[in-house]
Short mmCIF file of C-alpha atoms and ligand atoms in Angstrom, two decimals:
data_model
loop_
_atom_site.label_atom_id
_atom_site.label_comp_id
_atom_site.label_asym_id
_atom_site.label_seq_id
_atom_site.Cartn_x
_atom_site.Cartn_y
_atom_site.Cartn_z
CA MET A 1 -17.67 -29.56 10.27
CA TYR A 2 -16.62 -31.02 6.90
CA LYS A 3 -17.19 -34.54 8.25
CA ARG A 4 -20.66 -33.58 9.51
CA VAL A 5 -21.66 -32.30 6.08
CA ILE A 6 -20.47 -35.53 4.48
CA GLN A 7 -22.39 -37.59 7.04
CA PHE A 8 -25.51 -35.53 6.50
CA LEU A 9 -25.28 -35.92 2.71
CA ALA A 10 -24.70 -39.65 3.06
CA VAL A 11 -27.83 -40.01 5.21
CA LEU A 12 -29.82 -37.98 2.69
CA ALA A 13 -28.55 -40.16 -0.14
CA LEU A 14 -29.58 -43.29 1.74
CA ILE A 15 -33.04 -41.91 2.51
CA TYR A 16 -33.44 -41.38 -1.22
CA LEU A 17 -31.71 -44.47 -2.54
CA ILE A 18 -33.13 -47.19 -0.30
CA PRO A 19 -36.81 -46.66 -1.18
CA THR A 20 -35.93 -45.98 -4.83
CA ALA A 21 -33.95 -49.21 -5.09
CA TYR A 22 -36.72 -51.10 -3.31
CA LEU A 23 -39.40 -49.74 -5.64
CA ASN A 24 -37.20 -50.40 -8.66
CA TYR A 25 -36.98 -53.98 -7.56
CA THR A 26 -40.67 -54.48 -6.65
CA GLU A 27 -42.21 -52.38 -9.41
CA GLN A 28 -40.00 -53.06 -12.37
CA VAL A 29 -41.38 -51.79 -15.66
CA GLU A 30 -41.99 -54.99 -17.59
CA HIS A 31 -40.21 -55.44 -20.92
CA TRP A 32 -40.11 -58.68 -22.91
CA ASP A 33 -37.35 -59.78 -25.18
CA TRP A 34 -39.24 -59.78 -28.47
CA ASP A 35 -36.33 -61.35 -30.35
CA GLU A 36 -36.80 -64.46 -28.27
CA ILE A 37 -40.58 -64.58 -28.74
CA ASP A 38 -42.34 -66.65 -31.40
CA LEU A 39 -45.29 -64.47 -32.38
CA ASN A 40 -47.00 -67.43 -33.99
CA ASP A 41 -47.07 -69.24 -30.69
CA ILE A 42 -50.59 -68.10 -29.84
CA SER A 43 -53.80 -69.96 -29.11
CA PHE A 44 -57.28 -69.02 -27.97
CA PRO A 45 -60.02 -71.03 -26.28
CA GLU A 46 -62.71 -72.60 -28.43
CA ASN A 47 -65.54 -70.14 -27.80
CA PHE A 48 -63.33 -67.09 -27.80
CA ILE A 49 -65.32 -64.07 -29.06
CA TRP A 50 -63.61 -62.22 -31.93
CA GLY A 51 -65.03 -58.81 -32.67
CA VAL A 52 -64.69 -55.21 -33.68
CA SER A 53 -65.75 -52.09 -31.84
CA SER A 54 -67.16 -48.62 -32.59
CA ALA A 55 -69.23 -45.85 -30.98
CA ALA A 56 -72.32 -44.04 -32.24
CA HIS A 57 -71.01 -40.49 -32.41
CA GLN A 58 -67.77 -41.57 -34.05
CA VAL A 59 -69.32 -43.50 -36.94
CA GLU A 60 -73.06 -42.94 -37.41
CA GLY A 61 -73.21 -39.29 -38.42
CA TYR A 62 -76.21 -36.95 -38.13
CA HIS A 63 -75.78 -35.99 -34.48
CA THR A 64 -77.17 -32.54 -33.96
CA SER A 65 -78.31 -32.41 -30.36
CA ASN A 66 -75.75 -34.10 -28.12
CA ASN A 67 -72.91 -32.69 -26.03
CA TRP A 68 -70.40 -33.26 -28.84
CA ALA A 69 -72.41 -31.62 -31.62
CA ASP A 70 -72.62 -28.57 -29.40
CA TRP A 71 -68.91 -28.68 -28.55
CA GLU A 72 -67.90 -28.93 -32.21
CA ASN A 73 -69.54 -25.59 -32.84
CA GLN A 74 -67.80 -23.81 -30.00
CA VAL A 75 -64.45 -22.01 -29.79
CA ASP A 76 -62.18 -21.90 -26.78
CA GLU A 77 -61.09 -18.79 -24.82
CA ASN A 78 -58.49 -18.00 -27.52
CA ARG A 79 -61.14 -18.34 -30.23
CA ASN A 80 -59.60 -21.61 -31.45
CA PRO A 81 -61.96 -24.38 -32.54
CA ARG A 82 -62.54 -27.20 -30.09
CA ILE A 83 -61.80 -29.89 -32.67
CA ALA A 84 -58.49 -30.19 -34.52
CA ARG A 85 -58.46 -28.22 -37.78
CA GLY A 86 -61.94 -26.96 -36.94
CA GLU A 87 -63.43 -30.25 -38.13
CA LYS A 88 -66.96 -31.32 -37.39
CA CYS A 89 -68.21 -34.85 -37.03
CA GLY A 90 -70.92 -34.36 -39.69
CA ILE A 91 -72.00 -37.56 -41.38
CA ALA A 92 -68.91 -39.38 -40.03
CA CYS A 93 -68.79 -42.81 -41.73
CA ASP A 94 -72.49 -42.58 -42.58
CA HIS A 95 -72.77 -45.84 -40.66
CA TRP A 96 -76.37 -44.85 -39.88
CA ASN A 97 -77.24 -45.60 -43.52
CA ARG A 98 -74.40 -47.88 -44.49
CA TYR A 99 -74.55 -50.40 -41.66
CA PRO A 100 -75.69 -53.25 -43.97
CA GLU A 101 -72.52 -52.78 -46.04
CA ASP A 102 -70.45 -52.49 -42.84
CA ILE A 103 -71.85 -55.77 -41.55
CA LYS A 104 -70.53 -57.40 -44.73
CA LEU A 105 -67.11 -55.96 -43.94
CA MET A 106 -67.31 -57.60 -40.51
CA GLN A 107 -68.22 -60.90 -42.14
CA ASP A 108 -65.20 -60.61 -44.42
CA LEU A 109 -63.01 -60.25 -41.36
CA GLY A 110 -64.58 -63.33 -39.84
CA VAL A 111 -65.61 -61.65 -36.58
CA LYS A 112 -68.59 -62.86 -34.57
CA SER A 113 -69.24 -59.87 -32.34
CA TYR A 114 -69.82 -56.16 -32.91
CA ARG A 115 -69.59 -53.75 -30.01
CA PHE A 116 -71.27 -50.44 -30.73
CA SER A 117 -73.11 -47.76 -28.80
CA VAL A 118 -76.67 -46.58 -29.23
CA SER A 119 -77.26 -42.87 -29.41
CA TRP A 120 -79.13 -41.52 -26.39
CA SER A 121 -79.75 -38.13 -28.03
CA LYS A 122 -81.36 -39.74 -31.09
CA ILE A 123 -83.41 -42.21 -29.04
CA MET A 124 -84.56 -39.61 -26.49
CA PRO A 125 -84.77 -36.18 -28.11
CA GLU A 126 -86.47 -34.94 -24.93
CA PRO A 127 -86.43 -36.25 -21.36
CA GLY A 128 -88.49 -39.43 -21.22
CA VAL A 129 -89.69 -39.20 -24.85
CA VAL A 130 -88.69 -42.13 -27.08
CA ASN A 131 -88.30 -41.71 -30.82
CA HIS A 132 -89.65 -45.07 -31.98
CA ALA A 133 -88.34 -44.72 -35.53
CA VAL A 134 -84.82 -44.46 -34.10
CA MET A 135 -85.37 -47.42 -31.81
CA SER A 136 -86.62 -49.41 -34.82
CA HIS A 137 -83.40 -48.53 -36.61
CA TYR A 138 -81.37 -50.19 -33.84
CA ILE A 139 -83.74 -53.17 -33.77
CA ALA A 140 -83.23 -53.64 -37.53
CA MET A 141 -79.49 -53.28 -37.13
CA CYS A 142 -79.37 -55.93 -34.39
CA ASP A 143 -81.49 -58.25 -36.52
CA SER A 144 -79.18 -57.78 -39.50
CA LEU A 145 -76.16 -58.52 -37.33
CA LEU A 146 -77.76 -61.67 -35.92
CA ALA A 147 -78.76 -62.80 -39.41
CA ALA A 148 -75.10 -62.37 -40.42
CA GLY A 149 -73.97 -64.54 -37.50
CA ILE A 150 -72.62 -61.57 -35.54
CA GLU A 151 -73.63 -60.91 -31.94
CA PRO A 152 -74.42 -57.31 -31.05
CA MET A 153 -72.79 -55.96 -27.89
CA ILE A 154 -74.25 -52.65 -26.77
CA THR A 155 -72.70 -49.72 -24.96
CA LEU A 156 -75.23 -47.35 -23.41
CA HIS A 157 -72.96 -44.37 -22.80
CA HIS A 158 -69.88 -43.80 -24.93
CA PHE A 159 -68.83 -40.21 -24.08
CA CYS A 160 -72.12 -38.80 -25.47
CA HIS A 161 -75.47 -37.77 -24.09
CA PRO A 162 -78.31 -35.48 -25.16
CA MET A 163 -77.80 -31.76 -24.86
CA TRP A 164 -80.80 -31.56 -22.52
CA PHE A 165 -78.97 -33.91 -20.16
CA GLU A 166 -75.79 -31.81 -20.44
CA GLU A 167 -77.77 -28.67 -19.69
CA MET A 168 -79.20 -30.12 -16.51
CA GLY A 169 -75.65 -30.88 -15.32
CA ALA A 170 -75.32 -34.45 -16.65
CA PHE A 171 -73.56 -36.73 -14.16
CA GLU A 172 -72.49 -33.78 -12.03
CA LYS A 173 -75.70 -34.32 -10.07
CA GLU A 174 -76.62 -37.63 -8.55
CA GLU A 175 -80.34 -37.03 -9.10
CA ASN A 176 -79.77 -36.91 -12.88
CA ILE A 177 -78.87 -40.60 -12.90
CA GLU A 178 -82.61 -41.21 -13.03
CA HIS A 179 -82.64 -40.03 -16.67
CA PHE A 180 -79.88 -42.42 -17.67
CA LEU A 181 -81.76 -45.20 -15.95
CA ARG A 182 -84.87 -44.44 -17.91
CA PHE A 183 -82.95 -44.44 -21.18
CA ALA A 184 -81.26 -47.75 -20.30
CA SER A 185 -84.64 -49.33 -19.47
CA GLU A 186 -86.16 -48.23 -22.78
CA VAL A 187 -83.23 -49.62 -24.74
CA PHE A 188 -83.37 -52.86 -22.80
CA ILE A 189 -87.11 -53.23 -23.45
CA ALA A 190 -86.48 -52.82 -27.18
CA LEU A 191 -83.23 -54.78 -27.58
CA GLY A 192 -82.96 -57.03 -24.52
CA SER A 193 -84.04 -60.17 -26.35
CA ARG A 194 -81.50 -59.60 -29.14
CA VAL A 195 -78.42 -58.57 -27.20
CA ASN A 196 -76.55 -60.71 -24.69
CA TYR A 197 -73.76 -58.32 -23.73
CA TRP A 198 -74.41 -54.86 -22.26
CA CYS A 199 -71.76 -52.28 -21.41
CA THR A 200 -73.24 -49.55 -19.25
CA LEU A 201 -70.51 -46.90 -19.50
CA ASN A 202 -67.41 -46.59 -21.62
CA GLU A 203 -64.25 -45.53 -19.80
CA PRO A 204 -65.77 -43.25 -17.16
CA ALA A 205 -62.32 -42.22 -15.89
CA VAL A 206 -61.11 -41.19 -19.35
CA PHE A 207 -64.32 -39.26 -19.92
CA VAL A 208 -64.16 -37.51 -16.56
CA ILE A 209 -60.50 -36.54 -16.84
CA ALA A 210 -61.01 -35.16 -20.34
CA ALA A 211 -64.31 -33.41 -19.57
CA TYR A 212 -63.74 -32.17 -16.00
CA PHE A 213 -60.02 -32.25 -15.28
CA ASP A 214 -58.15 -31.00 -18.31
CA GLY A 215 -61.20 -29.84 -20.21
CA HIS A 216 -60.65 -31.00 -23.80
CA PHE A 217 -63.99 -32.85 -23.89
CA PRO A 218 -67.34 -31.16 -23.30
CA PRO A 219 -68.27 -29.48 -21.01
CA GLY A 220 -64.61 -28.41 -20.86
CA LYS A 221 -64.39 -27.82 -17.13
CA GLN A 222 -61.18 -27.88 -15.11
CA ASP A 223 -62.35 -28.72 -11.64
CA PRO A 224 -60.71 -31.71 -9.89
CA GLU A 225 -63.33 -31.84 -7.13
CA LEU A 226 -66.16 -31.89 -9.61
CA ALA A 227 -64.29 -34.53 -11.63
CA ALA A 228 -64.13 -36.75 -8.55
CA GLU A 229 -67.86 -36.23 -7.94
CA VAL A 230 -68.83 -36.99 -11.56
CA LEU A 231 -66.77 -40.19 -11.58
CA LYS A 232 -68.46 -41.30 -8.37
CA ASN A 233 -71.89 -40.58 -9.87
CA MET A 234 -71.00 -42.53 -13.00
CA TYR A 235 -70.03 -45.57 -10.95
CA LEU A 236 -73.30 -45.18 -9.04
CA ALA A 237 -75.13 -44.95 -12.38
CA HIS A 238 -73.51 -48.20 -13.48
CA VAL A 239 -74.72 -49.96 -10.33
CA LYS A 240 -78.24 -48.62 -10.77
CA VAL A 241 -78.44 -49.63 -14.43
CA TYR A 242 -77.10 -53.06 -13.55
CA GLU A 243 -79.74 -53.51 -10.88
CA ARG A 244 -82.49 -52.17 -13.13
CA ILE A 245 -81.64 -54.49 -16.03
CA LYS A 246 -81.41 -57.46 -13.68
CA SER A 247 -84.89 -56.67 -12.33
CA MET A 248 -86.41 -56.56 -15.83
CA GLU A 249 -87.76 -59.46 -17.83
CA GLY A 250 -84.84 -61.24 -19.48
CA GLY A 251 -82.35 -59.40 -17.29
CA ASP A 252 -81.10 -62.57 -15.61
CA ARG A 253 -80.19 -63.99 -19.03
CA VAL A 254 -77.88 -61.18 -20.20
CA HIS A 255 -74.38 -60.12 -19.15
CA VAL A 256 -73.96 -56.58 -17.90
CA GLY A 257 -70.58 -54.94 -17.36
CA ILE A 258 -68.68 -51.67 -17.38
CA VAL A 259 -65.76 -50.74 -19.64
CA LYS A 260 -62.47 -49.64 -18.11
CA ASN A 261 -59.36 -48.38 -19.85
CA MET A 262 -56.37 -49.70 -17.86
CA HIS A 263 -53.82 -47.29 -19.22
CA GLN A 264 -50.40 -48.06 -17.76
CA ILE A 265 -48.46 -45.25 -16.14
CA ASP A 266 -44.79 -45.58 -15.23
CA PRO A 267 -41.97 -43.29 -14.11
CA MET A 268 -39.96 -41.66 -16.89
CA ASN A 269 -36.76 -42.35 -14.98
CA ASP A 270 -36.62 -45.38 -12.70
CA TRP A 271 -34.05 -43.76 -10.44
CA ASN A 272 -36.07 -40.64 -9.94
CA LEU A 273 -38.10 -41.23 -6.80
CA PHE A 274 -40.34 -38.27 -7.60
CA ASP A 275 -41.22 -39.65 -11.03
CA ARG A 276 -42.10 -42.89 -9.34
CA LEU A 277 -44.22 -41.36 -6.61
CA LEU A 278 -46.02 -39.22 -9.16
CA SER A 279 -46.75 -42.15 -11.47
CA ARG A 280 -48.04 -44.14 -8.50
CA THR A 281 -50.36 -41.30 -7.49
CA VAL A 282 -51.71 -40.87 -11.02
CA ASN A 283 -52.13 -44.61 -11.33
CA LYS A 284 -54.05 -44.77 -8.08
CA GLY A 285 -56.44 -42.06 -9.17
CA PHE A 286 -56.95 -43.44 -12.66
CA ASN A 287 -56.93 -47.21 -12.14
CA GLY A 288 -56.92 -47.71 -8.38
CA SER A 289 -60.17 -45.82 -7.82
CA PHE A 290 -61.91 -48.22 -10.20
CA ILE A 291 -60.40 -51.34 -8.67
CA SER A 292 -61.26 -50.32 -5.14
CA THR A 293 -64.84 -49.39 -6.11
CA PHE A 294 -65.49 -52.71 -7.80
CA THR A 295 -63.66 -54.93 -5.33
CA LYS A 296 -64.40 -53.25 -1.99
CA GLY A 297 -67.32 -50.98 -2.72
CA VAL A 298 -65.21 -48.01 -1.66
CA TYR A 299 -64.65 -45.21 -4.12
CA LYS A 300 -61.54 -43.11 -3.50
CA PHE A 301 -60.27 -40.27 -5.62
CA ARG A 302 -57.21 -38.52 -4.23
CA PHE A 303 -54.62 -36.20 -5.57
CA PRO A 304 -52.49 -34.33 -3.03
CA THR A 305 -53.39 -30.62 -2.86
CA LEU A 306 -56.13 -30.99 -5.52
CA VAL A 307 -58.81 -33.40 -4.40
CA ASP A 308 -59.70 -35.98 -1.79
CA LEU A 309 -63.03 -37.77 -2.04
CA GLU A 310 -64.05 -41.07 -0.53
CA ALA A 311 -67.53 -42.60 -0.76
CA GLU A 312 -69.16 -45.97 -0.29
CA ILE A 313 -70.74 -47.69 -3.28
CA PRO A 314 -71.50 -50.91 -1.45
CA ASN A 315 -73.19 -52.80 -4.28
CA ALA A 316 -70.50 -52.08 -6.86
CA PRO A 317 -68.64 -55.40 -6.40
CA TYR A 318 -71.92 -57.28 -6.97
CA SER A 319 -72.93 -55.40 -10.08
CA LEU A 320 -70.79 -56.98 -12.77
CA ASP A 321 -71.24 -60.09 -14.91
CA PHE A 322 -68.04 -59.30 -16.79
CA VAL A 323 -65.60 -56.45 -17.10
CA GLY A 324 -64.81 -54.78 -20.42
CA LEU A 325 -61.14 -53.92 -20.78
CA ASN A 326 -59.86 -51.26 -23.16
CA TYR A 327 -56.12 -51.12 -23.56
CA TYR A 328 -53.90 -49.07 -25.84
CA SER A 329 -50.62 -48.13 -24.25
CA HIS A 330 -48.76 -46.50 -21.44
CA ASN A 331 -47.15 -43.18 -20.68
CA ALA A 332 -44.39 -41.86 -18.49
CA MET A 333 -44.62 -39.33 -15.69
CA ASP A 334 -41.79 -36.84 -15.46
CA PHE A 335 -41.83 -34.95 -12.17
CA SER A 336 -41.68 -31.17 -12.12
CA LEU A 337 -42.47 -28.61 -9.45
CA ASN A 338 -44.80 -26.94 -11.91
CA LEU A 339 -48.02 -28.93 -11.52
CA ASP A 340 -49.19 -28.36 -15.10
CA GLU A 341 -45.89 -29.71 -16.43
CA ALA A 342 -45.82 -32.55 -13.91
CA LEU A 343 -49.25 -33.81 -14.96
CA LYS A 344 -48.37 -34.00 -18.64
CA THR A 345 -47.99 -37.56 -19.81
CA ARG A 346 -44.86 -38.33 -21.86
CA MET A 347 -43.79 -40.95 -24.34
CA TYR A 348 -40.90 -43.32 -23.75
CA PRO A 349 -38.24 -42.35 -26.30
CA ASP A 350 -37.05 -45.93 -26.82
CA GLU A 351 -40.45 -47.36 -27.83
CA THR A 352 -42.19 -47.38 -31.22
CA PRO A 353 -44.47 -44.34 -31.46
CA THR A 354 -48.05 -44.55 -32.75
CA ASP A 355 -49.87 -41.60 -34.31
CA MET A 356 -51.36 -40.84 -30.89
CA ASP A 357 -49.29 -39.39 -28.06
CA TYR A 358 -48.38 -42.85 -26.82
CA THR A 359 -46.16 -45.72 -27.91
CA MET A 360 -46.59 -49.39 -28.65
CA TYR A 361 -46.38 -51.37 -25.39
CA PRO A 362 -47.89 -54.86 -25.60
CA GLU A 363 -46.40 -55.87 -22.25
CA GLY A 364 -48.81 -53.36 -20.76
CA PHE A 365 -51.73 -55.34 -22.16
CA TYR A 366 -50.64 -58.32 -20.10
CA ARG A 367 -50.24 -56.06 -17.06
CA ALA A 368 -53.68 -54.53 -17.62
CA ILE A 369 -55.31 -57.98 -17.80
CA LYS A 370 -53.50 -59.05 -14.65
CA GLU A 371 -54.51 -55.88 -12.79
CA ILE A 372 -58.17 -56.06 -13.76
CA SER A 373 -58.33 -59.78 -12.97
CA VAL A 374 -58.51 -58.91 -9.24
CA LEU A 375 -62.19 -58.17 -9.89
CA ASN A 376 -62.67 -61.90 -10.33
CA GLN A 377 -64.89 -61.44 -13.35
CA PRO A 378 -64.65 -62.75 -16.89
CA ILE A 379 -62.70 -60.22 -18.95
CA ILE A 380 -63.76 -59.16 -22.42
CA ILE A 381 -61.40 -56.94 -24.37
CA THR A 382 -63.80 -54.27 -25.58
CA GLU A 383 -61.17 -52.13 -27.35
CA ASN A 384 -57.60 -52.38 -28.52
CA GLY A 385 -56.08 -50.92 -31.65
CA VAL A 386 -53.61 -48.48 -33.11
CA ALA A 387 -53.72 -45.13 -34.88
CA ASP A 388 -51.39 -45.66 -37.83
CA ALA A 389 -52.31 -43.64 -40.93
CA ASP A 390 -49.37 -45.02 -42.93
CA ASP A 391 -50.19 -48.59 -41.90
CA ASP A 392 -46.53 -49.16 -41.03
CA ILE A 393 -46.96 -50.81 -37.65
CA ARG A 394 -50.56 -52.12 -37.61
CA GLY A 395 -49.62 -55.70 -38.54
CA GLU A 396 -46.86 -55.82 -35.93
CA PHE A 397 -49.16 -54.21 -33.37
CA ILE A 398 -51.87 -56.83 -33.93
CA LYS A 399 -49.44 -59.73 -33.66
CA LYS A 400 -47.72 -58.46 -30.53
CA TYR A 401 -50.84 -57.38 -28.68
CA LEU A 402 -52.61 -60.64 -29.45
CA TYR A 403 -49.51 -62.50 -28.33
CA ALA A 404 -49.89 -60.71 -24.97
CA VAL A 405 -53.56 -61.72 -24.74
CA SER A 406 -52.78 -65.33 -25.63
CA LYS A 407 -50.01 -65.43 -23.03
CA ALA A 408 -52.39 -64.06 -20.39
CA ILE A 409 -54.92 -66.77 -21.23
CA LYS A 410 -52.22 -69.46 -21.05
CA ASP A 411 -51.24 -68.09 -17.64
CA GLY A 412 -54.79 -68.61 -16.42
CA TYR A 413 -56.45 -65.22 -16.82
CA ASP A 414 -60.09 -65.51 -17.82
CA VAL A 415 -60.19 -63.50 -21.07
CA ARG A 416 -63.29 -64.43 -23.09
CA GLY A 417 -63.11 -62.15 -26.11
CA TYR A 418 -61.32 -59.42 -28.05
CA HIS A 419 -62.72 -56.46 -30.02
CA TYR A 420 -60.43 -54.50 -32.29
CA TRP A 421 -60.83 -50.72 -32.23
CA SER A 422 -62.00 -49.98 -34.77
CA LEU A 423 -63.82 -51.53 -37.70
CA MET A 424 -63.07 -48.43 -39.77
CA ASP A 425 -61.49 -44.99 -39.48
CA ASN A 426 -63.74 -42.58 -37.62
CA PHE A 427 -64.10 -39.33 -35.74
CA GLU A 428 -61.49 -39.37 -32.96
CA TRP A 429 -63.17 -36.80 -30.69
CA ASP A 430 -61.19 -33.55 -30.27
CA LEU A 431 -58.50 -34.93 -32.61
CA GLY A 432 -60.93 -35.11 -35.53
CA TYR A 433 -60.43 -37.32 -38.56
CA ASP A 434 -56.63 -37.56 -38.76
CA GLU A 435 -56.20 -40.43 -36.31
CA ARG A 436 -56.66 -43.58 -38.36
CA PHE A 437 -57.63 -46.50 -36.14
CA GLY A 438 -59.57 -48.44 -38.79
CA LEU A 439 -59.01 -51.97 -39.98
CA TYR A 440 -60.70 -50.46 -43.01
CA GLU A 441 -59.44 -47.17 -44.35
CA VAL A 442 -62.30 -44.75 -45.01
CA ASP A 443 -62.18 -42.18 -47.78
CA PHE A 444 -64.41 -39.54 -46.21
CA GLU A 445 -65.10 -37.91 -49.60
CA THR A 446 -66.58 -41.03 -51.15
CA GLN A 447 -67.24 -43.16 -48.04
CA LYS A 448 -65.32 -45.97 -49.69
CA ARG A 449 -63.91 -48.54 -47.25
CA THR A 450 -60.69 -50.43 -48.04
CA LEU A 451 -59.10 -53.16 -45.94
CA ARG A 452 -55.59 -52.11 -44.93
CA GLU A 453 -52.65 -54.44 -45.53
CA GLY A 454 -51.74 -54.52 -41.82
CA SER A 455 -55.32 -55.43 -40.91
CA LYS A 456 -54.98 -58.70 -42.78
CA GLU A 457 -53.05 -59.97 -39.74
CA TYR A 458 -56.25 -59.65 -37.74
CA GLN A 459 -58.30 -61.37 -40.41
CA ARG A 460 -55.73 -64.19 -40.56
CA ILE A 461 -55.62 -64.70 -36.79
CA VAL A 462 -59.42 -64.56 -36.44
CA LYS A 463 -59.90 -67.11 -39.20
CA ALA A 464 -57.19 -69.41 -37.83
CA ASN A 465 -58.63 -69.33 -34.33
C1 GCO B 501 -61.49 -44.06 -26.03
C2 GCO B 501 -62.74 -44.50 -26.66
C3 GCO B 501 -62.73 -44.57 -28.14
C4 GCO B 501 -61.52 -44.02 -28.86
C5 GCO B 501 -60.43 -45.03 -28.94
C6 GCO B 501 -59.19 -44.55 -29.65
O1 GCO B 501 -60.75 -44.87 -25.53
O2 GCO B 501 -61.20 -42.88 -26.03
O3 GCO B 501 -63.34 -45.59 -26.10
O4 GCO B 501 -63.86 -43.82 -28.42
O5 GCO B 501 -61.84 -43.61 -30.12
O6 GCO B 501 -60.06 -45.41 -27.67
O7 GCO B 501 -58.60 -43.51 -28.95
#
């Protein structure tokens, strides 16, 4: 009897250990020996695009009728405000009025590209109705950028849309895509001749998880099946906008892409098979669904017991001229039988923390580039940066993350440009104004912008390359 029990336990141990050891070997979490690395050993191709990035709602100010303005005035079921400390976006960085001054700041950095989003709710206060004064504002802004030797790169949807679109169900309904298409066409008519790079949607998976899975973005729903449907409709919307722009005058001249955050997800404990299986599943949903849509035209969103959706988006692989990559960090998955606990992302205790709930992990940047390269498209880094209010790690962050990009380029990956997030401190969505991502520190009382010490690393590298 005793022998049987031992045999049984030994078999169990093998069933557990063999796959765990195999996965540990094949899916090792990459770590570089930074003591051995020369951070000055970096180089970038001649026409490499250096830039900075922002988004309308986070910097412009004066948003009164989009999904976020509405959200900022709501409270949750416990009567707590939706935004940290009850903050409201308000006039943000007043970039709406101060963009000429902000363009000078970009010139001081030496950057040649500015990625920003145009505000759908300001441009189209009602379905199909264009506010021409607002459109003229963006035309003037693009002209000022061009005159300053900076190329505008436009994002059409960066987490925000008009309240009328939200009220009709936004991307929950496939038929609503028509409205986004109309907006995109109007913007392209006005700005198409001035702008070479177009990002249709910013980080659809981040948006959908926050807005429809865990509910900390508007409309605050927690419905995995709906989340899967919205993400599918957003990918469809991308394809339709791509095809529309390409069919318009000047469309063949411009580059149209989508922006994907390739957040890296790893097991908390390598020898815990459940951590590993969980991190693989989360990874598949978050990154794999994107890769399979844009390589095979097959959208899959699966999470055991919660959701299982598969749909064909056949033209997706043919609807990209480039891919925008956003990369910040990675997190760990720590398995628990309690699903809410299991789905919480954790920080690795042995890595340098940032002010956000993730650490510094430049190796992940290299991994993200490698993973997204399977799309076989030119890669433009559309966002990368660090929240660091004390400016303790920004310089180190910039050097290490750019080392990772340079290494990827040396290894043959087709990275064409890099945009730092962000030009200046801004409204970090539900986290409000405390997360300081800016190269320039913003005093929100006076709107004064000051270049941070750590940011000088970026200025130095841009000017040297
Ligand atoms: C995102 C967005 C940005 C953020 C930035 C810092 O990734 O959430 O694209 O709007 O502000 O990434 O978190």
